[in-house]
């Protein structure tokens, strides 16, 4: 049966086209495009760099990521965490290069070396930390401005709206603008600023292998959504139907929305064909574990990096994600499984960047809605927290160290809201701006990516070379 134009547009709205989200499309219709005259090449055009955002949806429990190991500190931790407490003997000891607050720490046992299945184990996150390739950034969270415990308890602090809501806080992490309605993500604004670095490249600088996201929404740069297994094509777009669909796309569209939608669809189909061809030449010799969704995503990122030259890319921004971190119940086993999958996937991905000769040029960083509460809840899990530890991985990371203060692990302690939620001492803005500076944004342009950065004292936390 022949498809008319309106039927096609209605069906295409539900198809996975590898484009930006509908919200971003509408925003583009309203703002059209920002002028590119002020975009400047901030680094050498041949200087390839890639940022990989790894979002842990649900709120990773950092209280079991980094754990005190001294007997007195561990005993206080175990008393508060009860059934969530990791056995002291299982913790993987670490020695930060410069950080010292009188305590010693170990990592979750899941962060050990990762089996490859076909040779020696790959260094896991604990050993990558020891090798100086991974850094922990401590007690990071969404902030409108710096917050003290006294101001929080007196209800005089400016706080992000819907502070302990999954959806709101994940959006705030991805936009780095917690006190305004979100229109763009900080990854999207970064791409808008540096779009000229990729010259006439047809594929977007912003590529997601985990569906559309707020982080990569920009005013000029559309995020391109691939799958962990290849390009995402329009359902039914085959040789037998392509002529009909192409005809519908080429019709004159008087309605502004229809015209823009047709243009996006045409671009998506063209980009899918281009990327499909380029991926045939992808060569990543590194082993990636099977039955691991995050490993599949990162394997595709490695393939896309391997074909960067054929795509004309000198800057790439990737988005990956994994869910399941909202561990309200039966947390101990579920969290161990999640961290084990995370560890194996990242061990393989870092090795892939080494094998591809780009370990110094690819930086992977984590983000998550919020942390978890320090005390256990009635379901043998933990509830929504606030400040959280993140880690940054890559050859350009000043690794082997902690950046930012580990909270005092005590309910009603100096860093607590009163119920085991740590008040962040590093803002998302400071954390993200440090990454953006490495990626090529200079101090003059930083406020266009992070408009709230001036409210905080440390625009560069120092964890990147």
Coordinates of C-alpha atoms in Angstrom, one line a residue:
X1 CA 0.0 0.0 0.0
X2 CA 1.3 3.5 -0.9
X3 CA 2.1 5.8 2.1
X4 CA 1.0 9.4 1.9
X5 CA 3.0 12.2 3.3
X6 CA 1.1 12.7 6.5
X7 CA 1.1 9.0 7.2
X8 CA 4.8 8.8 6.7
X9 CA 5.5 11.7 9.0
X10 CA 3.3 10.2 11.7
X11 CA 5.0 6.9 11.5
X12 CA 8.5 8.4 11.3
X13 CA 7.9 10.2 14.6
X14 CA 8.0 6.9 16.3
X15 CA 11.0 5.5 14.4
X16 CA 14.5 5.5 15.7
X17 CA 16.3 7.8 13.3
X18 CA 19.5 8.4 15.1
X19 CA 18.7 12.1 15.6
X20 CA 18.2 14.5 18.4
X21 CA 15.2 14.4 20.6
X22 CA 11.9 16.0 19.8
X23 CA 12.5 18.6 22.5
X24 CA 15.8 19.6 20.8
X25 CA 14.1 19.8 17.4
X26 CA 11.4 22.2 18.8
X27 CA 14.1 24.3 20.4
X28 CA 16.0 24.5 17.1
X29 CA 12.8 25.6 15.4
X30 CA 12.4 28.4 17.9
X31 CA 16.1 29.5 18.0
X32 CA 17.0 28.4 14.4
X33 CA 20.8 28.5 14.7
X34 CA 23.3 30.5 16.7
X35 CA 25.8 32.3 14.5
X36 CA 29.1 30.5 14.1
X37 CA 31.2 33.6 13.7
X38 CA 32.3 33.6 17.3
X39 CA 33.3 29.9 17.2
X40 CA 37.0 29.6 17.3
X41 CA 39.4 26.7 16.8
X42 CA 40.9 26.5 20.3
X43 CA 43.4 23.8 19.6
X44 CA 45.3 22.5 16.6
X45 CA 42.9 21.1 14.0
X46 CA 44.8 17.8 14.0
X47 CA 44.6 17.4 17.7
X48 CA 42.1 14.6 18.2
X49 CA 40.2 14.4 21.5
X50 CA 37.2 12.4 22.6
X51 CA 35.1 12.7 25.8
X52 CA 33.0 9.7 26.9
X53 CA 30.2 10.4 29.4
X54 CA 29.1 7.3 31.3
X55 CA 25.9 7.9 33.1
X56 CA 25.0 5.6 36.0
X57 CA 21.3 6.0 36.2
X58 CA 19.7 5.6 39.6
X59 CA 22.4 6.9 41.9
X60 CA 25.5 4.9 42.4
X61 CA 26.3 4.1 46.1
X62 CA 29.7 5.8 46.5
X63 CA 29.7 4.8 50.2
X64 CA 30.6 1.3 49.1
X65 CA 32.8 2.4 46.2
X66 CA 35.5 4.0 48.5
X67 CA 35.5 2.6 52.1
X68 CA 37.7 3.5 55.1
X69 CA 40.0 0.6 56.1
X70 CA 41.5 1.7 59.5
X71 CA 39.8 -0.4 62.2
X72 CA 38.1 2.4 64.1
X73 CA 36.9 4.1 60.9
X74 CA 35.8 0.8 59.4
X75 CA 33.9 -0.1 62.5
X76 CA 31.9 3.1 62.4
X77 CA 31.2 2.5 58.7
X78 CA 30.0 -1.1 59.5
X79 CA 27.8 0.1 62.3
X80 CA 26.0 2.6 60.1
X81 CA 25.8 0.4 57.0
X82 CA 24.9 -2.8 58.8
X83 CA 24.0 -5.4 56.2
X84 CA 25.4 -3.2 53.4
X85 CA 28.9 -3.2 54.9
X86 CA 31.5 -4.8 52.8
X87 CA 33.8 -7.3 54.7
X88 CA 36.9 -5.4 55.7
X89 CA 39.2 -8.1 54.4
X90 CA 37.6 -7.9 50.9
X91 CA 38.5 -4.2 50.3
X92 CA 41.2 -3.5 47.7
X93 CA 43.7 -1.1 49.4
X94 CA 44.7 2.0 47.5
X95 CA 47.3 4.7 48.2
X96 CA 46.4 8.1 46.8
X97 CA 49.5 10.1 45.8
X98 CA 48.9 13.3 47.7
X99 CA 45.5 13.1 49.4
X100 CA 45.7 12.6 53.1
X101 CA 43.1 13.3 55.8
X102 CA 44.3 10.7 58.4
X103 CA 42.2 7.9 57.0
X104 CA 43.1 5.0 54.8
X105 CA 40.8 3.7 52.1
X106 CA 40.0 0.7 50.0
X107 CA 37.9 0.1 46.9
X108 CA 34.9 -2.2 46.3
X109 CA 36.3 -5.8 45.6
X110 CA 34.5 -5.8 42.2
X111 CA 37.1 -3.3 40.9
X112 CA 39.8 -6.0 40.7
X113 CA 41.5 -7.1 37.4
X114 CA 39.1 -8.2 34.7
X115 CA 39.3 -11.6 33.0
X116 CA 39.6 -11.4 29.2
X117 CA 38.7 -15.0 28.4
X118 CA 41.6 -15.3 26.0
X119 CA 44.7 -14.2 27.8
X120 CA 46.0 -12.4 30.9
X121 CA 43.6 -10.4 32.9
X122 CA 43.2 -6.7 32.0
X123 CA 44.0 -4.1 34.7
X124 CA 40.8 -3.3 36.5
X125 CA 39.9 0.1 38.0
X126 CA 42.0 -0.5 41.2
X127 CA 45.1 -1.2 39.1
X128 CA 44.4 1.6 36.7
X129 CA 44.2 3.9 39.7
X130 CA 47.6 2.6 40.8
X131 CA 49.0 3.1 37.3
X132 CA 48.0 6.8 37.4
X133 CA 45.3 6.4 34.7
X134 CA 42.3 6.9 36.9
X135 CA 41.3 9.6 39.4
X136 CA 38.5 9.8 41.9
X137 CA 36.7 13.1 42.2
X138 CA 35.0 13.1 45.6
X139 CA 31.7 14.4 46.9
X140 CA 30.5 15.9 43.6
X141 CA 26.8 17.0 43.3
X142 CA 24.3 19.4 41.8
X143 CA 24.6 22.9 43.4
X144 CA 23.2 26.3 42.6
X145 CA 25.9 27.8 44.8
X146 CA 28.1 26.6 47.6
X147 CA 26.1 25.2 50.5
X148 CA 27.1 24.8 54.2
X149 CA 25.4 22.5 56.7
X150 CA 24.3 25.5 58.8
X151 CA 22.6 27.1 55.8
X152 CA 21.0 23.8 54.8
X153 CA 19.6 23.2 58.3
X154 CA 18.4 26.8 58.5
X155 CA 16.7 26.5 55.2
X156 CA 18.5 29.5 53.8
X157 CA 20.6 27.8 51.2
X158 CA 19.8 28.1 47.5
X159 CA 19.2 24.5 46.4
X160 CA 18.6 22.7 43.1
X161 CA 14.8 22.2 42.5
X162 CA 13.5 18.7 43.3
X163 CA 16.8 17.8 45.0
X164 CA 16.3 14.1 45.5
X165 CA 14.3 13.4 42.3
X166 CA 15.9 11.0 39.8
X167 CA 14.6 12.8 36.7
X168 CA 15.4 16.3 37.9
X169 CA 18.9 15.5 39.2
X170 CA 19.9 13.5 36.1
X171 CA 18.8 16.4 34.0
X172 CA 20.7 18.9 36.2
X173 CA 23.9 16.7 35.9
X174 CA 23.6 16.7 32.2
X175 CA 22.8 20.4 31.8
X176 CA 24.9 21.9 34.6
X177 CA 22.2 24.6 35.0
X178 CA 20.2 23.4 38.0
X179 CA 18.2 26.6 38.5
X180 CA 16.7 27.2 35.1
X181 CA 14.4 25.2 32.7
X182 CA 16.8 23.0 30.7
X183 CA 17.1 23.8 27.0
X184 CA 20.6 22.4 26.2
X185 CA 23.1 20.1 27.8
X186 CA 26.6 21.0 28.6
X187 CA 27.9 18.4 26.1
X188 CA 25.7 20.0 23.5
X189 CA 27.0 23.5 24.3
X190 CA 30.5 22.2 24.2
X191 CA 29.9 20.8 20.7
X192 CA 28.3 24.0 19.6
X193 CA 31.4 25.9 20.6
X194 CA 33.9 23.6 19.0
X195 CA 31.9 22.5 15.9
X196 CA 34.4 24.2 13.6
X197 CA 37.1 21.7 14.8
X198 CA 35.4 19.0 12.7
X199 CA 35.4 21.0 9.5
X200 CA 33.0 19.6 6.9
X201 CA 32.4 16.3 8.7
X202 CA 28.9 15.0 8.0
X203 CA 28.5 12.8 11.2
X204 CA 27.7 14.7 14.3
X205 CA 30.4 15.4 16.9
X206 CA 27.9 14.2 19.5
X207 CA 27.2 10.5 19.3
X208 CA 25.0 8.5 21.7
X209 CA 25.0 4.7 21.9
X210 CA 22.4 4.8 24.7
X211 CA 19.5 6.6 23.1
X212 CA 18.7 10.3 23.2
X213 CA 19.8 12.3 26.2
X214 CA 19.8 15.8 27.6
X215 CA 23.6 16.0 27.9
X216 CA 24.1 16.2 24.1
X217 CA 21.3 18.6 23.2
X218 CA 22.8 21.7 21.5
X219 CA 21.5 24.6 19.5
X220 CA 23.6 23.8 16.4
X221 CA 24.9 20.3 16.9
X222 CA 22.4 17.4 16.7
X223 CA 23.2 14.3 18.6
X224 CA 23.4 11.2 16.5
X225 CA 22.0 8.0 18.0
X226 CA 23.7 4.8 17.1
X227 CA 23.2 1.4 18.7
X228 CA 25.8 -0.8 20.4
X229 CA 25.6 -3.0 17.3
X230 CA 25.7 -0.4 14.5
X231 CA 23.6 2.3 12.9
X232 CA 19.9 2.7 13.6
X233 CA 17.9 2.7 10.3
X234 CA 14.4 3.8 9.6
X235 CA 12.2 0.8 10.0
X236 CA 11.0 -0.3 6.5
X237 CA 13.6 1.8 4.6
X238 CA 14.7 -0.9 2.1
X239 CA 15.5 -1.0 -1.5
X240 CA 11.8 -1.6 -2.4
X241 CA 10.5 1.3 -0.4
X242 CA 13.4 3.8 -0.5
X243 CA 12.1 5.4 -3.7
X244 CA 8.7 6.1 -2.2
X245 CA 10.2 7.4 1.1
X246 CA 12.7 9.6 -0.7
X247 CA 9.8 11.0 -2.8
X248 CA 7.9 11.9 0.3
X249 CA 10.9 13.5 1.8
X250 CA 11.6 15.6 -1.3
X251 CA 8.1 16.9 -1.5
X252 CA 7.6 20.6 -0.7
X253 CA 6.5 21.0 2.9
X254 CA 4.8 24.3 3.7
X255 CA 4.4 23.5 7.3
X256 CA 7.6 24.5 9.2
X257 CA 7.5 21.4 11.5
X258 CA 7.1 19.0 8.6
X259 CA 9.8 20.7 6.6
X260 CA 12.3 20.5 9.5
X261 CA 11.3 16.9 10.3
X262 CA 11.8 15.9 6.6
X263 CA 15.2 17.5 6.6
X264 CA 16.3 15.7 9.8
X265 CA 15.0 12.4 8.4
X266 CA 16.9 12.9 5.2
X267 CA 20.1 13.8 7.1
X268 CA 19.6 10.7 9.3
X269 CA 19.2 8.4 6.4
X270 CA 22.3 9.8 4.6
X271 CA 24.3 9.6 7.8
X272 CA 23.3 6.1 8.4
X273 CA 24.5 5.0 5.0
X274 CA 27.7 6.9 5.5
X275 CA 28.4 5.4 8.9
X276 CA 27.4 1.9 7.8
X277 CA 30.0 2.1 5.1
X278 CA 32.7 3.5 7.4
X279 CA 32.1 0.9 10.1
X280 CA 33.0 -1.8 7.7
X281 CA 36.5 -0.6 8.1
X282 CA 36.5 -0.5 11.9
X283 CA 39.2 -2.5 13.5
X284 CA 39.4 -2.9 17.3
X285 CA 41.5 -5.9 18.3
X286 CA 40.7 -5.6 22.0
X287 CA 38.7 -8.3 23.8
X288 CA 35.3 -7.0 25.2
X289 CA 33.3 -9.2 27.6
X290 CA 30.1 -10.8 26.3
X291 CA 26.6 -10.4 27.9
X292 CA 27.6 -7.0 29.2
X293 CA 25.5 -4.1 27.8
X294 CA 27.9 -1.4 28.8
X295 CA 30.8 -3.3 27.2
X296 CA 28.8 -3.5 24.0
X297 CA 28.2 0.3 24.1
X298 CA 31.9 1.0 24.8
X299 CA 33.0 -1.4 22.1
X300 CA 30.9 0.6 19.6
X301 CA 32.5 3.8 20.9
X302 CA 35.9 2.3 20.3
X303 CA 34.9 1.3 16.7
X304 CA 33.7 4.9 16.1
X305 CA 37.0 6.3 17.4
X306 CA 38.9 3.9 15.2
X307 CA 37.2 5.3 12.0
X308 CA 37.5 9.0 13.1
X309 CA 39.8 9.8 10.2
X310 CA 37.5 8.5 7.5
X311 CA 34.7 10.5 9.1
X312 CA 36.8 13.7 9.3
X313 CA 36.5 14.0 13.1
X314 CA 39.0 15.7 15.4
X315 CA 36.5 16.1 18.3
X316 CA 34.0 13.5 19.4
X317 CA 31.6 13.5 22.4
X318 CA 30.0 10.1 23.3
X319 CA 27.2 9.2 25.7
X320 CA 26.8 5.8 27.3
X321 CA 24.6 4.8 30.1
X322 CA 23.6 1.9 32.3
X323 CA 20.6 1.7 34.7
X324 CA 19.9 -0.3 37.9
X325 CA 21.7 1.9 40.4
X326 CA 18.6 2.8 42.3
X327 CA 19.3 0.2 45.0
X328 CA 16.5 0.6 47.5
X329 CA 16.4 -3.1 48.2
X330 CA 18.8 -6.1 48.4
X331 CA 21.6 -3.8 47.4
X332 CA 24.7 -5.7 48.3
X333 CA 24.6 -8.3 45.6
X334 CA 23.0 -6.1 42.9
X335 CA 25.6 -3.4 43.4
X336 CA 28.4 -5.9 43.3
X337 CA 27.1 -7.2 39.9
X338 CA 26.8 -3.7 38.5
X339 CA 30.3 -2.7 39.6
X340 CA 31.7 -5.9 38.2
X341 CA 30.1 -5.2 34.8
X342 CA 31.3 -1.6 34.9
X343 CA 34.9 -2.7 35.8
X344 CA 35.1 -5.3 33.1
X345 CA 33.7 -2.9 30.4
X346 CA 36.0 0.0 31.3
X347 CA 39.1 -2.3 31.6
X348 CA 38.4 -3.4 28.0
X349 CA 37.7 0.1 26.8
X350 CA 40.8 1.6 28.2
X351 CA 42.9 -1.2 26.7
X352 CA 41.2 -0.5 23.4
X353 CA 42.3 3.1 23.5
X354 CA 45.8 1.9 24.1
X355 CA 45.6 -0.6 21.2
X356 CA 44.3 2.2 19.0
X357 CA 47.0 4.6 20.1
X358 CA 44.7 7.2 21.5
X359 CA 44.8 6.6 25.3
X360 CA 46.1 10.1 25.8
X361 CA 43.3 11.5 23.7
X362 CA 40.3 9.8 25.1
X363 CA 38.8 10.6 28.5
X364 CA 36.0 8.7 30.1
X365 CA 34.1 10.2 33.1
X366 CA 31.2 9.0 35.2
X367 CA 28.1 10.9 36.3
X368 CA 25.1 9.7 38.3
X369 CA 21.8 11.2 39.6
X370 CA 23.1 11.5 43.2
X371 CA 24.7 9.3 45.9
X372 CA 23.0 7.1 48.3
X373 CA 22.2 7.5 52.0
X374 CA 24.9 6.3 54.4
X375 CA 22.5 4.3 56.7
X376 CA 20.7 1.2 55.5
X377 CA 16.9 1.4 54.9
X378 CA 14.3 -1.2 55.8
X379 CA 14.7 -3.0 52.5
X380 CA 18.4 -3.8 53.0
X381 CA 19.2 -1.0 50.5
X382 CA 19.9 2.7 50.6
X383 CA 17.8 5.8 49.7
X384 CA 18.5 8.8 47.5
X385 CA 21.5 10.8 48.6
X386 CA 23.3 13.9 47.3
X387 CA 27.0 14.2 47.1
X388 CA 28.7 11.3 45.3
X389 CA 32.2 10.2 44.1
X390 CA 32.9 10.1 40.4
X391 CA 35.9 8.8 38.5
X392 CA 37.8 9.9 35.4
X393 CA 39.8 7.5 33.3
X394 CA 42.3 8.1 30.5
X395 CA 45.9 8.7 29.6
X396 CA 45.6 12.4 30.1
X397 CA 44.2 12.1 33.6
X398 CA 46.4 13.0 36.6
X399 CA 45.4 9.7 38.1
X400 CA 46.3 7.8 41.3
X401 CA 44.9 10.5 43.5
X402 CA 41.7 11.9 45.1
X403 CA 40.4 15.3 44.2
X404 CA 38.1 16.8 46.7
X405 CA 37.4 15.8 50.3
X406 CA 36.0 12.5 51.4
X407 CA 33.1 13.4 53.7
X408 CA 33.1 12.6 57.4
X409 CA 31.1 9.4 57.4
X410 CA 28.8 10.1 60.2
X411 CA 25.1 10.8 60.4
X412 CA 24.6 14.3 61.8
X413 CA 28.3 14.9 61.1
X414 CA 29.8 18.1 59.6
X415 CA 29.1 17.0 56.0
X416 CA 25.6 15.6 56.5
X417 CA 22.1 17.1 55.8
X418 CA 21.1 15.2 59.0
X419 CA 20.0 11.8 57.5
X420 CA 23.2 10.5 55.9
X421 CA 23.1 12.6 52.7
X422 CA 26.5 14.2 52.0
X423 CA 26.4 17.9 51.2
X424 CA 28.5 18.3 48.0
X425 CA 31.8 20.1 48.3
X426 CA 32.4 20.0 44.5
X427 CA 29.8 21.2 42.0
X428 CA 28.9 19.6 38.8
X429 CA 30.0 22.8 37.1
X430 CA 33.6 22.6 38.5
X431 CA 33.9 18.9 37.6
X432 CA 32.5 19.3 34.1
X433 CA 34.5 22.5 33.4
X434 CA 37.8 20.7 34.2
X435 CA 36.9 18.2 31.5
X436 CA 35.8 21.0 29.1
X437 CA 39.1 22.8 29.5
X438 CA 41.0 19.7 28.5
X439 CA 38.7 19.2 25.6
X440 CA 39.7 22.7 24.2
X441 CA 37.5 25.4 25.8
X442 CA 39.5 28.4 27.0
X443 CA 38.7 30.6 30.0
X444 CA 37.1 33.3 28.0
X445 CA 34.5 30.9 26.5
X446 CA 33.9 28.8 29.6
X447 CA 31.0 30.8 30.8
X448 CA 29.1 30.1 27.5
X449 CA 29.2 26.4 28.4
X450 CA 28.9 26.7 32.2
X451 CA 27.0 30.0 33.0
X452 CA 27.0 29.2 36.7
X453 CA 30.7 28.4 37.0
X454 CA 31.6 31.9 38.4
X455 CA 29.6 31.0 41.6
X456 CA 32.3 28.5 42.5
X457 CA 35.9 28.8 43.5
X458 CA 37.6 26.1 41.4
X459 CA 37.0 26.3 37.6
X460 CA 39.8 23.7 37.2
X461 CA 40.1 20.9 39.8
X462 CA 43.5 19.9 38.3
X463 CA 42.8 16.2 37.5
X464 CA 43.5 16.6 33.8
X465 CA 47.0 17.2 32.3

